[in-house]
Each structure stands twice: as C-alpha cells, then as structure tokens.
C-alpha cells in the first residue's frame, strides 16, 4: 500500500502520540501511540496487514482486533481527506 499525506497536511509528535493538522481548514486530530504506529508504518510503505501485525505485537492485542482498528483508522483518515493512496 502506498499511502501519503495529502498536500497541506502536517504531523507533529507529542508525548501522547501524533497530531495531524489540516493546514487548509485548521482542523487537527490527535493519534494515540497505536494510531501513530499504524500511520508511520503505512507512510513507510508497509501494508495494512503488516501495520496491524506490528500493533498486535507491540500492544498485546489480537491480530484480528489490531486489523479492525487499523482499518477503521485508515477509513477515518481517508474520509477526513488527510491521506491519499
């Protein structure tokens, strides 16, 4: 999967995760550590399955739960117009 941030979207790491800012409308989203891991891996060219497997390993959740959550996050990011693939 080739995922990238839409032009005009920036990120900033915080002690709680990552903030994603849509510079066009000023809206921002806070990603927790799990969401940050998923987004970073997808932006690095990993597949959704690979990102979910990393979440399952890192955060001690089932692979099925990790994949469901990663899929939901990706859907929300697309719906918000923050990423393109």
Tab-separated table of C-alpha atoms in Angstrom:
chain	number	residue	atom	x	y	z
A	1	UNK	CA	0.000	0.000	0.000
A	2	UNK	CA	1.354	3.379	-0.946
A	3	UNK	CA	-0.039	5.910	1.486
A	4	UNK	CA	0.925	9.556	1.775
A	5	UNK	CA	-0.351	12.658	3.483
A	6	UNK	CA	-2.381	15.000	1.305
A	7	UNK	CA	-0.574	18.238	0.491
A	8	UNK	CA	-1.301	20.753	3.236
A	9	UNK	CA	-1.389	18.110	5.963
A	10	UNK	CA	1.406	18.009	8.506
A	11	UNK	CA	2.214	15.998	11.607
A	12	UNK	CA	3.903	16.739	14.899
A	13	UNK	CA	4.939	14.206	17.501
A	14	UNK	CA	3.884	14.828	21.088
A	15	UNK	CA	4.406	12.943	24.310
A	16	UNK	CA	0.927	11.423	23.777
A	17	UNK	CA	1.260	10.356	20.135
A	18	UNK	CA	0.999	12.441	16.989
A	19	UNK	CA	-1.050	15.465	15.993
A	20	UNK	CA	-2.213	15.597	12.372
A	21	UNK	CA	-3.031	19.121	11.156
A	22	UNK	CA	-5.023	20.027	8.075
A	23	UNK	CA	-3.432	23.371	7.298
A	24	UNK	CA	-6.223	24.320	4.874
A	25	UNK	CA	-9.019	24.379	7.440
A	26	UNK	CA	-7.162	24.382	10.746
A	27	UNK	CA	-8.649	21.103	11.961
A	28	UNK	CA	-6.422	18.686	13.786
A	29	UNK	CA	-6.579	15.122	15.012
A	30	UNK	CA	-4.702	13.511	17.894
A	31	UNK	CA	-3.416	9.992	17.272
A	32	UNK	CA	-2.550	7.865	20.279
A	33	UNK	CA	0.524	5.616	20.288
A	34	UNK	CA	-1.319	2.854	18.430
A	35	UNK	CA	-2.589	5.189	15.715
A	36	UNK	CA	0.847	6.752	15.412
A	37	UNK	CA	2.432	3.351	14.819
A	38	UNK	CA	-0.132	2.424	12.166
A	39	UNK	CA	0.213	5.701	10.287
A	40	UNK	CA	4.018	5.701	10.396
A	41	UNK	CA	4.199	2.157	9.050
A	42	UNK	CA	1.699	2.875	6.274
A	43	UNK	CA	3.565	6.041	5.283
A	44	UNK	CA	6.759	3.950	5.196
A	45	UNK	CA	5.161	1.648	2.610
A	46	UNK	CA	4.039	-1.214	4.820
A	47	UNK	CA	0.721	-2.923	4.160
A	48	UNK	CA	-2.274	-2.626	6.424
A	49	UNK	CA	-1.725	-6.240	7.480
A	50	UNK	CA	1.895	-5.542	8.383
A	51	UNK	CA	0.909	-2.477	10.384
A	52	UNK	CA	-1.770	-4.464	12.221
A	53	UNK	CA	0.716	-7.247	12.997
A	54	UNK	CA	3.111	-4.680	14.480
A	55	UNK	CA	0.308	-3.263	16.631
A	56	UNK	CA	-0.667	-6.753	17.829
A	57	UNK	CA	2.912	-7.458	18.823
A	58	UNK	CA	3.619	-4.072	20.411
A	59	UNK	CA	0.365	-3.603	22.318
A	60	UNK	CA	-0.609	-7.193	23.175
A	61	UNK	CA	-3.931	-7.276	21.325
A	62	UNK	CA	-5.230	-9.942	18.966
A	63	UNK	CA	-4.285	-9.716	15.310
A	64	UNK	CA	-7.976	-9.524	14.400
A	65	UNK	CA	-8.606	-6.601	16.748
A	66	UNK	CA	-5.479	-4.809	15.523
A	67	UNK	CA	-6.541	-5.208	11.883
A	68	UNK	CA	-10.080	-3.990	12.618
A	69	UNK	CA	-8.757	-0.933	14.449
A	70	UNK	CA	-6.120	-0.153	11.809
A	71	UNK	CA	-8.728	-0.442	9.057
A	72	UNK	CA	-11.102	1.868	10.931
A	73	UNK	CA	-8.328	4.431	11.443
A	74	UNK	CA	-7.374	4.361	7.776
A	75	UNK	CA	-11.027	4.787	6.777
A	76	UNK	CA	-11.354	7.824	9.075
A	77	UNK	CA	-8.179	9.397	7.716
A	78	UNK	CA	-9.408	8.925	4.157
A	79	UNK	CA	-12.868	10.272	4.977
A	80	UNK	CA	-11.290	13.346	6.569
A	81	UNK	CA	-9.227	13.843	3.401
A	82	UNK	CA	-5.919	13.655	5.256
A	83	UNK	CA	-4.313	10.860	3.247
A	84	UNK	CA	-4.229	9.630	-0.319
A	85	UNK	CA	-3.286	6.206	-1.550
